[in-house]
């Protein structure tokens, strides 16, 4: 999985949580939010593409 696909997956996942009056996060906002609230060790391995996407995002400093 490349970084672009990982950012898309993480953004969709983060926006599923709902943010009240605030609109959905952009990819950059979602990536920054994940990096500020999680560490690589916090990712639970469900063996799915979400797990891989979060690991990809947390192991990189790239922004979408």
mmCIF file with all atom_site columns, N, CA and C in Angstrom:
data_model
loop_
_atom_site.group_PDB
_atom_site.id
_atom_site.type_symbol
_atom_site.label_atom_id
_atom_site.label_alt_id
_atom_site.label_comp_id
_atom_site.label_asym_id
_atom_site.label_entity_id
_atom_site.label_seq_id
_atom_site.pdbx_PDB_ins_code
_atom_site.Cartn_x
_atom_site.Cartn_y
_atom_site.Cartn_z
_atom_site.occupancy
_atom_site.B_iso_or_equiv
_atom_site.pdbx_formal_charge
_atom_site.auth_seq_id
_atom_site.auth_comp_id
_atom_site.auth_asym_id
_atom_site.auth_atom_id
_atom_site.pdbx_PDB_model_num
ATOM 1   N N  . UNK A 1 1  ? 0.858   -1.172 0.000  1.00 0.00 ? 1  UNK A N  1
ATOM 2   C CA . UNK A 1 1  ? 0.000   0.000  0.000  1.00 0.00 ? 1  UNK A CA 1
ATOM 3   C C  . UNK A 1 1  ? 0.904   1.235  0.000  1.00 0.00 ? 1  UNK A C  1
ATOM 4   N N  . UNK A 1 2  ? 0.569   2.197  -0.850 1.00 0.00 ? 2  UNK A N  1
ATOM 5   C CA . UNK A 1 2  ? 1.356   3.422  -0.868 1.00 0.00 ? 2  UNK A CA 1
ATOM 6   C C  . UNK A 1 2  ? 0.760   4.434  0.115  1.00 0.00 ? 2  UNK A C  1
ATOM 7   N N  . UNK A 1 3  ? 1.517   5.509  0.339  1.00 0.00 ? 3  UNK A N  1
ATOM 8   C CA . UNK A 1 3  ? 1.108   6.509  1.315  1.00 0.00 ? 3  UNK A CA 1
ATOM 9   C C  . UNK A 1 3  ? -0.221  7.155  0.948  1.00 0.00 ? 3  UNK A C  1
ATOM 10  N N  . UNK A 1 4  ? -0.423  7.430  -0.337 1.00 0.00 ? 4  UNK A N  1
ATOM 11  C CA . UNK A 1 4  ? -1.663  8.085  -0.781 1.00 0.00 ? 4  UNK A CA 1
ATOM 12  C C  . UNK A 1 4  ? -2.884  7.251  -0.411 1.00 0.00 ? 4  UNK A C  1
ATOM 13  N N  . UNK A 1 5  ? -2.829  5.953  -0.675 1.00 0.00 ? 5  UNK A N  1
ATOM 14  C CA . UNK A 1 5  ? -3.941  5.055  -0.337 1.00 0.00 ? 5  UNK A CA 1
ATOM 15  C C  . UNK A 1 5  ? -4.132  4.994  1.178  1.00 0.00 ? 5  UNK A C  1
ATOM 16  N N  . UNK A 1 6  ? -3.035  4.935  1.921  1.00 0.00 ? 6  UNK A N  1
ATOM 17  C CA . UNK A 1 6  ? -3.113  4.893  3.382  1.00 0.00 ? 6  UNK A CA 1
ATOM 18  C C  . UNK A 1 6  ? -3.793  6.149  3.920  1.00 0.00 ? 6  UNK A C  1
ATOM 19  N N  . UNK A 1 7  ? -3.454  7.311  3.372  1.00 0.00 ? 7  UNK A N  1
ATOM 20  C CA . UNK A 1 7  ? -4.064  8.570  3.816  1.00 0.00 ? 7  UNK A CA 1
ATOM 21  C C  . UNK A 1 7  ? -5.559  8.580  3.519  1.00 0.00 ? 7  UNK A C  1
ATOM 22  N N  . UNK A 1 8  ? -5.952  8.043  2.376  1.00 0.00 ? 8  UNK A N  1
ATOM 23  C CA . UNK A 1 8  ? -7.380  7.967  2.037  1.00 0.00 ? 8  UNK A CA 1
ATOM 24  C C  . UNK A 1 8  ? -8.130  7.095  3.034  1.00 0.00 ? 8  UNK A C  1
ATOM 25  N N  . UNK A 1 9  ? -7.581  5.941  3.349  1.00 0.00 ? 9  UNK A N  1
ATOM 26  C CA . UNK A 1 9  ? -8.227  5.007  4.280  1.00 0.00 ? 9  UNK A CA 1
ATOM 27  C C  . UNK A 1 9  ? -8.348  5.614  5.669  1.00 0.00 ? 9  UNK A C  1
ATOM 28  N N  . UNK A 1 10 ? -7.271  6.209  6.152  1.00 0.00 ? 10 UNK A N  1
ATOM 29  C CA . UNK A 1 10 ? -7.277  6.812  7.487  1.00 0.00 ? 10 UNK A CA 1
ATOM 30  C C  . UNK A 1 10 ? -8.265  7.977  7.547  1.00 0.00 ? 10 UNK A C  1
ATOM 31  N N  . UNK A 1 11 ? -8.333  8.768  6.501  1.00 0.00 ? 11 UNK A N  1
ATOM 32  C CA . UNK A 1 11 ? -9.259  9.904  6.467  1.00 0.00 ? 11 UNK A CA 1
ATOM 33  C C  . UNK A 1 11 ? -10.702 9.423  6.537  1.00 0.00 ? 11 UNK A C  1
ATOM 34  N N  . UNK A 1 12 ? -11.039 8.436  5.747  1.00 0.00 ? 12 UNK A N  1
ATOM 35  C CA . UNK A 1 12 ? -12.405 7.889  5.780  1.00 0.00 ? 12 UNK A CA 1
ATOM 36  C C  . UNK A 1 12 ? -12.711 7.344  7.171  1.00 0.00 ? 12 UNK A C  1
ATOM 37  N N  . UNK A 1 13 ? -11.782 6.601  7.742  1.00 0.00 ? 13 UNK A N  1
ATOM 38  C CA . UNK A 1 13 ? -11.988 6.016  9.066  1.00 0.00 ? 13 UNK A CA 1
ATOM 39  C C  . UNK A 1 13 ? -12.174 7.105  10.124 1.00 0.00 ? 13 UNK A C  1
ATOM 40  N N  . UNK A 1 14 ? -11.363 8.127  10.097 1.00 0.00 ? 14 UNK A N  1
ATOM 41  C CA . UNK A 1 14 ? -11.480 9.205  11.070 1.00 0.00 ? 14 UNK A CA 1
ATOM 42  C C  . UNK A 1 14 ? -12.792 9.970  10.901 1.00 0.00 ? 14 UNK A C  1
ATOM 43  N N  . UNK A 1 15 ? -13.211 10.181 9.671  1.00 0.00 ? 15 UNK A N  1
ATOM 44  C CA . UNK A 1 15 ? -14.443 10.924 9.441  1.00 0.00 ? 15 UNK A CA 1
ATOM 45  C C  . UNK A 1 15 ? -15.696 10.121 9.755  1.00 0.00 ? 15 UNK A C  1
ATOM 46  N N  . UNK A 1 16 ? -15.588 8.814  9.860  1.00 0.00 ? 16 UNK A N  1
ATOM 47  C CA . UNK A 1 16 ? -16.733 7.995  10.270 1.00 0.00 ? 16 UNK A CA 1
ATOM 48  C C  . UNK A 1 16 ? -17.114 8.250  11.718 1.00 0.00 ? 16 UNK A C  1
ATOM 49  N N  . UNK A 1 17 ? -16.172 8.738  12.508 1.00 0.00 ? 17 UNK A N  1
ATOM 50  C CA . UNK A 1 17 ? -16.434 9.010  13.929 1.00 0.00 ? 17 UNK A CA 1
ATOM 51  C C  . UNK A 1 17 ? -17.375 10.182 14.129 1.00 0.00 ? 17 UNK A C  1
ATOM 52  N N  . UNK A 1 18 ? -17.473 11.074 13.152 1.00 0.00 ? 18 UNK A N  1
ATOM 53  C CA . UNK A 1 18 ? -18.319 12.260 13.294 1.00 0.00 ? 18 UNK A CA 1
ATOM 54  C C  . UNK A 1 18 ? -17.643 13.277 14.198 1.00 0.00 ? 18 UNK A C  1
ATOM 55  N N  . UNK A 1 19 ? -17.698 14.509 13.806 1.00 0.00 ? 19 UNK A N  1
ATOM 56  C CA . UNK A 1 19 ? -17.026 15.560 14.568 1.00 0.00 ? 19 UNK A CA 1
ATOM 57  C C  . UNK A 1 19 ? -17.981 16.676 14.939 1.00 0.00 ? 19 UNK A C  1
ATOM 58  N N  . UNK A 1 20 ? -19.221 16.323 15.180 1.00 0.00 ? 20 UNK A N  1
ATOM 59  C CA . UNK A 1 20 ? -20.204 17.310 15.624 1.00 0.00 ? 20 UNK A CA 1
ATOM 60  C C  . UNK A 1 20 ? -20.443 18.392 14.590 1.00 0.00 ? 20 UNK A C  1
ATOM 61  N N  . UNK A 1 21 ? -20.337 19.641 15.021 1.00 0.00 ? 21 UNK A N  1
ATOM 62  C CA . UNK A 1 21 ? -20.597 20.777 14.143 1.00 0.00 ? 21 UNK A CA 1
ATOM 63  C C  . UNK A 1 21 ? -19.486 20.998 13.122 1.00 0.00 ? 21 UNK A C  1
ATOM 64  N N  . UNK A 1 22 ? -18.318 20.437 13.385 1.00 0.00 ? 22 UNK A N  1
ATOM 65  C CA . UNK A 1 22 ? -17.212 20.591 12.448 1.00 0.00 ? 22 UNK A CA 1
ATOM 66  C C  . UNK A 1 22 ? -17.417 19.654 11.266 1.00 0.00 ? 22 UNK A C  1
ATOM 67  N N  . UNK A 1 23 ? -17.044 20.109 10.109 1.00 0.00 ? 23 UNK A N  1
ATOM 68  C CA . UNK A 1 23 ? -17.156 19.288 8.917  1.00 0.00 ? 23 UNK A CA 1
ATOM 69  C C  . UNK A 1 23 ? -16.129 18.178 8.915  1.00 0.00 ? 23 UNK A C  1
ATOM 70  N N  . UNK A 1 24 ? -16.170 17.342 7.903  1.00 0.00 ? 24 UNK A N  1
ATOM 71  C CA . UNK A 1 24 ? -15.198 16.248 7.818  1.00 0.00 ? 24 UNK A CA 1
ATOM 72  C C  . UNK A 1 24 ? -13.778 16.786 7.663  1.00 0.00 ? 24 UNK A C  1
ATOM 73  N N  . UNK A 1 25 ? -12.841 16.014 8.148  1.00 0.00 ? 25 UNK A N  1
ATOM 74  C CA . UNK A 1 25 ? -11.431 16.390 8.064  1.00 0.00 ? 25 UNK A CA 1
ATOM 75  C C  . UNK A 1 25 ? -10.908 16.176 6.653  1.00 0.00 ? 25 UNK A C  1
ATOM 76  N N  . UNK A 1 26 ? -9.981  17.022 6.273  1.00 0.00 ? 26 UNK A N  1
ATOM 77  C CA . UNK A 1 26 ? -9.247  16.794 5.032  1.00 0.00 ? 26 UNK A CA 1
ATOM 78  C C  . UNK A 1 26 ? -8.228  15.685 5.298  1.00 0.00 ? 26 UNK A C  1
ATOM 79  N N  . UNK A 1 27 ? -7.600  15.195 4.257  1.00 0.00 ? 27 UNK A N  1
ATOM 80  C CA . UNK A 1 27 ? -6.584  14.156 4.449  1.00 0.00 ? 27 UNK A CA 1
ATOM 81  C C  . UNK A 1 27 ? -5.451  14.661 5.329  1.00 0.00 ? 27 UNK A C  1
ATOM 82  N N  . UNK A 1 28 ? -4.994  15.876 5.094  1.00 0.00 ? 28 UNK A N  1
ATOM 83  C CA . UNK A 1 28 ? -3.901  16.424 5.907  1.00 0.00 ? 28 UNK A CA 1
ATOM 84  C C  . UNK A 1 28 ? -4.319  16.542 7.363  1.00 0.00 ? 28 UNK A C  1
ATOM 85  N N  . UNK A 1 29 ? -5.527  17.026 7.618  1.00 0.00 ? 29 UNK A N  1
ATOM 86  C CA . UNK A 1 29 ? -6.017  17.152 8.993  1.00 0.00 ? 29 UNK A CA 1
ATOM 87  C C  . UNK A 1 29 ? -6.128  15.784 9.657  1.00 0.00 ? 29 UNK A C  1
ATOM 88  N N  . UNK A 1 30 ? -6.632  14.799 8.943  1.00 0.00 ? 30 UNK A N  1
ATOM 89  C CA . UNK A 1 30 ? -6.786  13.456 9.506  1.00 0.00 ? 30 UNK A CA 1
ATOM 90  C C  . UNK A 1 30 ? -5.429  12.852 9.843  1.00 0.00 ? 30 UNK A C  1
ATOM 91  N N  . UNK A 1 31 ? -4.468  13.000 8.946  1.00 0.00 ? 31 UNK A N  1
ATOM 92  C CA . UNK A 1 31 ? -3.131  12.457 9.191  1.00 0.00 ? 31 UNK A CA 1
ATOM 93  C C  . UNK A 1 31 ? -2.504  13.142 10.403 1.00 0.00 ? 31 UNK A C  1
ATOM 94  N N  . UNK A 1 32 ? -2.608  14.445 10.476 1.00 0.00 ? 32 UNK A N  1
ATOM 95  C CA . UNK A 1 32 ? -2.050  15.175 11.628 1.00 0.00 ? 32 UNK A CA 1
ATOM 96  C C  . UNK A 1 32 ? -2.739  14.765 12.926 1.00 0.00 ? 32 UNK A C  1
ATOM 97  N N  . UNK A 1 33 ? -4.055  14.607 12.873 1.00 0.00 ? 33 UNK A N  1
ATOM 98  C CA . UNK A 1 33 ? -4.806  14.205 14.072 1.00 0.00 ? 33 UNK A CA 1
ATOM 99  C C  . UNK A 1 33 ? -4.348  12.830 14.560 1.00 0.00 ? 33 UNK A C  1
ATOM 100 N N  . UNK A 1 34 ? -4.236  11.888 13.648 1.00 0.00 ? 34 UNK A N  1
ATOM 101 C CA . UNK A 1 34 ? -3.803  10.539 14.023 1.00 0.00 ? 34 UNK A CA 1
ATOM 102 C C  . UNK A 1 34 ? -2.405  10.582 14.633 1.00 0.00 ? 34 UNK A C  1
ATOM 103 N N  . UNK A 1 35 ? -1.517  11.307 14.012 1.00 0.00 ? 35 UNK A N  1
ATOM 104 C CA . UNK A 1 35 ? -0.134  11.385 14.517 1.00 0.00 ? 35 UNK A CA 1
ATOM 105 C C  . UNK A 1 35 ? -0.059  12.054 15.877 1.00 0.00 ? 35 UNK A C  1
ATOM 106 N N  . UNK A 1 36 ? -0.982  12.958 16.173 1.00 0.00 ? 36 UNK A N  1
ATOM 107 C CA . UNK A 1 36 ? -0.931  13.649 17.464 1.00 0.00 ? 36 UNK A CA 1
ATOM 108 C C  . UNK A 1 36 ? -1.623  12.869 18.570 1.00 0.00 ? 36 UNK A C  1
ATOM 109 N N  . UNK A 1 37 ? -2.426  11.877 18.208 1.00 0.00 ? 37 UNK A N  1
ATOM 110 C CA . UNK A 1 37 ? -3.179  11.156 19.236 1.00 0.00 ? 37 UNK A CA 1
ATOM 111 C C  . UNK A 1 37 ? -2.789  9.686  19.377 1.00 0.00 ? 37 UNK A C  1
ATOM 112 N N  . UNK A 1 38 ? -1.982  9.177  18.451 1.00 0.00 ? 38 UNK A N  1
ATOM 113 C CA . UNK A 1 38 ? -1.633  7.756  18.470 1.00 0.00 ? 38 UNK A CA 1
ATOM 114 C C  . UNK A 1 38 ? -0.130  7.573  18.275 1.00 0.00 ? 38 UNK A C  1
ATOM 115 N N  . UNK A 1 39 ? 0.345   6.439  18.725 1.00 0.00 ? 39 UNK A N  1
ATOM 116 C CA . UNK A 1 39 ? 1.709   6.027  18.399 1.00 0.00 ? 39 UNK A CA 1
ATOM 117 C C  . UNK A 1 39 ? 1.617   4.722  17.618 1.00 0.00 ? 39 UNK A C  1
ATOM 118 N N  . UNK A 1 40 ? 2.700   4.343  17.002 1.00 0.00 ? 40 UNK A N  1
ATOM 119 C CA . UNK A 1 40 ? 2.736   3.108  16.222 1.00 0.00 ? 40 UNK A CA 1
ATOM 120 C C  . UNK A 1 40 ? 2.318   1.920  17.089 1.00 0.00 ? 40 UNK A C  1
ATOM 121 N N  . UNK A 1 41 ? 2.723   1.931  18.342 1.00 0.00 ? 41 UNK A N  1
ATOM 122 C CA . UNK A 1 41 ? 2.412   0.838  19.266 1.00 0.00 ? 41 UNK A CA 1
ATOM 123 C C  . UNK A 1 41 ? 0.937   0.789  19.650 1.00 0.00 ? 41 UNK A C  1
ATOM 124 N N  . UNK A 1 42 ? 0.213   1.887  19.461 1.00 0.00 ? 42 UNK A N  1
ATOM 125 C CA . UNK A 1 42 ? -1.213  1.938  19.782 1.00 0.00 ? 42 UNK A CA 1
ATOM 126 C C  . UNK A 1 42 ? -2.093  1.231  18.749 1.00 0.00 ? 42 UNK A C  1
ATOM 127 N N  . UNK A 1 43 ? -1.550  0.974  17.570 1.00 0.00 ? 43 UNK A N  1
ATOM 128 C CA . UNK A 1 43 ? -2.339  0.368  16.496 1.00 0.00 ? 43 UNK A CA 1
ATOM 129 C C  . UNK A 1 43 ? -2.597  -1.101 16.831 1.00 0.00 ? 43 UNK A C  1
ATOM 130 N N  . UNK A 1 44 ? -3.865  -1.452 16.897 1.00 0.00 ? 44 UNK A N  1
ATOM 131 C CA . UNK A 1 44 ? -4.260  -2.836 17.163 1.00 0.00 ? 44 UNK A CA 1
ATOM 132 C C  . UNK A 1 44 ? -4.281  -3.581 15.839 1.00 0.00 ? 44 UNK A C  1
ATOM 133 N N  . UNK A 1 45 ? -3.640  -4.723 15.803 1.00 0.00 ? 45 UNK A N  1
ATOM 134 C CA . UNK A 1 45 ? -3.529  -5.480 14.561 1.00 0.00 ? 45 UNK A CA 1
ATOM 135 C C  . UNK A 1 45 ? -4.775  -6.324 14.339 1.00 0.00 ? 45 UNK A C  1
ATOM 136 N N  . UNK A 1 46 ? -5.626  -5.830 13.427 1.00 0.00 ? 46 UNK A N  1
ATOM 137 C CA . UNK A 1 46 ? -6.811  -6.577 13.044 1.00 0.00 ? 46 UNK A CA 1
ATOM 138 C C  . UNK A 1 46 ? -6.567  -7.367 11.760 1.00 0.00 ? 46 UNK A C  1
ATOM 139 N N  . UNK A 1 47 ? -5.357  -7.238 11.207 1.00 0.00 ? 47 UNK A N  1
ATOM 140 C CA . UNK A 1 47 ? -5.023  -7.965 9.994  1.00 0.00 ? 47 UNK A CA 1
ATOM 141 C C  . UNK A 1 47 ? -5.758  -7.453 8.767  1.00 0.00 ? 47 UNK A C  1
ATOM 142 N N  . UNK A 1 48 ? -6.178  -6.185 8.813  1.00 0.00 ? 48 UNK A N  1
ATOM 143 C CA . UNK A 1 48 ? -6.907  -5.623 7.684  1.00 0.00 ? 48 UNK A CA 1
ATOM 144 C C  . UNK A 1 48 ? -6.150  -4.440 7.093  1.00 0.00 ? 48 UNK A C  1
ATOM 145 N N  . UNK A 1 49 ? -6.726  -3.843 6.058  1.00 0.00 ? 49 UNK A N  1
ATOM 146 C CA . UNK A 1 49 ? -6.025  -2.734 5.422  1.00 0.00 ? 49 UNK A CA 1
ATOM 147 C C  . UNK A 1 49 ? -6.027  -1.482 6.294  1.00 0.00 ? 49 UNK A C  1
ATOM 148 N N  . UNK A 1 50 ? -6.976  -1.336 7.211  1.00 0.00 ? 50 UNK A N  1
ATOM 149 C CA . UNK A 1 50 ? -6.940  -0.197 8.131  1.00 0.00 ? 50 UNK A CA 1
ATOM 150 C C  . UNK A 1 50 ? -5.700  -0.268 9.022  1.00 0.00 ? 50 UNK A C  1
ATOM 151 N N  . UNK A 1 51 ? -5.394  -1.457 9.520  1.00 0.00 ? 51 UNK A N  1
ATOM 152 C CA . UNK A 1 51 ? -4.197  -1.633 10.347 1.00 0.00 ? 51 UNK A CA 1
ATOM 153 C C  . UNK A 1 51 ? -2.963  -1.213 9.562  1.00 0.00 ? 51 UNK A C  1
ATOM 154 N N  . UNK A 1 52 ? -2.859  -1.692 8.355  1.00 0.00 ? 52 UNK A N  1
ATOM 155 C CA . UNK A 1 52 ? -1.714  -1.360 7.505  1.00 0.00 ? 52 UNK A CA 1
ATOM 156 C C  . UNK A 1 52 ? -1.669  0.142  7.219  1.00 0.00 ? 52 UNK A C  1
ATOM 157 N N  . UNK A 1 53 ? -2.816  0.747  6.972  1.00 0.00 ? 53 UNK A N  1
ATOM 158 C CA . UNK A 1 53 ? -2.879  2.181  6.670  1.00 0.00 ? 53 UNK A CA 1
ATOM 159 C C  . UNK A 1 53 ? -2.410  3.013  7.867  1.00 0.00 ? 53 UNK A C  1
ATOM 160 N N  . UNK A 1 54 ? -2.902  2.696  9.054  1.00 0.00 ? 54 UNK A N  1
ATOM 161 C CA . UNK A 1 54 ? -2.484  3.448  10.239 1.00 0.00 ? 54 UNK A CA 1
ATOM 162 C C  . UNK A 1 54 ? -0.994  3.274  10.489 1.00 0.00 ? 54 UNK A C  1
ATOM 163 N N  . UNK A 1 55 ? -0.476  2.103  10.320 1.00 0.00 ? 55 UNK A N  1
ATOM 164 C CA . UNK A 1 55 ? 0.965   1.882  10.494 1.00 0.00 ? 55 UNK A CA 1
ATOM 165 C C  . UNK A 1 55 ? 1.768   2.674  9.473  1.00 0.00 ? 55 UNK A C  1
ATOM 166 N N  . UNK A 1 56 ? 1.278   2.710  8.241  1.00 0.00 ? 56 UNK A N  1
ATOM 167 C CA . UNK A 1 56 ? 1.951   3.477  7.183  1.00 0.00 ? 56 UNK A CA 1
ATOM 168 C C  . UNK A 1 56 ? 1.994   4.962  7.547  1.00 0.00 ? 56 UNK A C  1
ATOM 169 N N  . UNK A 1 57 ? 0.878   5.493  8.003  1.00 0.00 ? 57 UNK A N  1
ATOM 170 C CA . UNK A 1 57 ? 0.792   6.911  8.366  1.00 0.00 ? 57 UNK A CA 1
ATOM 171 C C  . UNK A 1 57 ? 1.706   7.224  9.551  1.00 0.00 ? 57 UNK A C  1
ATOM 172 N N  . UNK A 1 58 ? 1.695   6.356  10.537 1.00 0.00 ? 58 UNK A N  1
ATOM 173 C CA . UNK A 1 58 ? 2.476   6.620  11.751 1.00 0.00 ? 58 UNK A CA 1
ATOM 174 C C  . UNK A 1 58 ? 3.970   6.383  11.576 1.00 0.00 ? 58 UNK A C  1
ATOM 175 N N  . UNK A 1 59 ? 4.360   5.670  10.558 1.00 0.00 ? 59 UNK A N  1
ATOM 176 C CA . UNK A 1 59 ? 5.786   5.411  10.339 1.00 0.00 ? 59 UNK A CA 1
ATOM 177 C C  . UNK A 1 59 ? 6.399   6.380  9.328  1.00 0.00 ? 59 UNK A C  1
ATOM 178 N N  . UNK A 1 60 ? 5.631   7.348  8.892  1.00 0.00 ? 60 UNK A N  1
ATOM 179 C CA . UNK A 1 60 ? 6.086   8.307  7.885  1.00 0.00 ? 60 UNK A CA 1
ATOM 180 C C  . UNK A 1 60 ? 5.898   9.729  8.401  1.00 0.00 ? 60 UNK A C  1
ATOM 181 N N  . UNK A 1 61 ? 6.622   10.638 7.827  1.00 0.00 ? 61 UNK A N  1
ATOM 182 C CA . UNK A 1 61 ? 6.429   12.060 8.157  1.00 0.00 ? 61 UNK A CA 1
ATOM 183 C C  . UNK A 1 61 ? 5.793   12.798 6.979  1.00 0.00 ? 61 UNK A C  1
ATOM 184 N N  . UNK A 1 62 ? 5.508   12.070 5.932  1.00 0.00 ? 62 UNK A N  1
ATOM 185 C CA . UNK A 1 62 ? 4.920   12.639 4.731  1.00 0.00 ? 62 UNK A CA 1
ATOM 186 C C  . UNK A 1 62 ? 3.513   13.160 5.020  1.00 0.00 ? 62 UNK A C  1
ATOM 187 N N  . UNK A 1 63 ? 3.103   14.186 4.292  1.00 0.00 ? 63 UNK A N  1
ATOM 188 C CA . UNK A 1 63 ? 1.729   14.695 4.362  1.00 0.00 ? 63 UNK A CA 1
ATOM 189 C C  . UNK A 1 63 ? 1.090   14.596 2.991  1.00 0.00 ? 63 UNK A C  1
ATOM 190 N N  . UNK A 1 64 ? -0.214  14.332 2.957  1.00 0.00 ? 64 UNK A N  1
ATOM 191 C CA . UNK A 1 64 ? -0.898  14.266 1.673  1.00 0.00 ? 64 UNK A CA 1
ATOM 192 C C  . UNK A 1 64 ? -0.967  15.644 1.001  1.00 0.00 ? 64 UNK A C  1
#
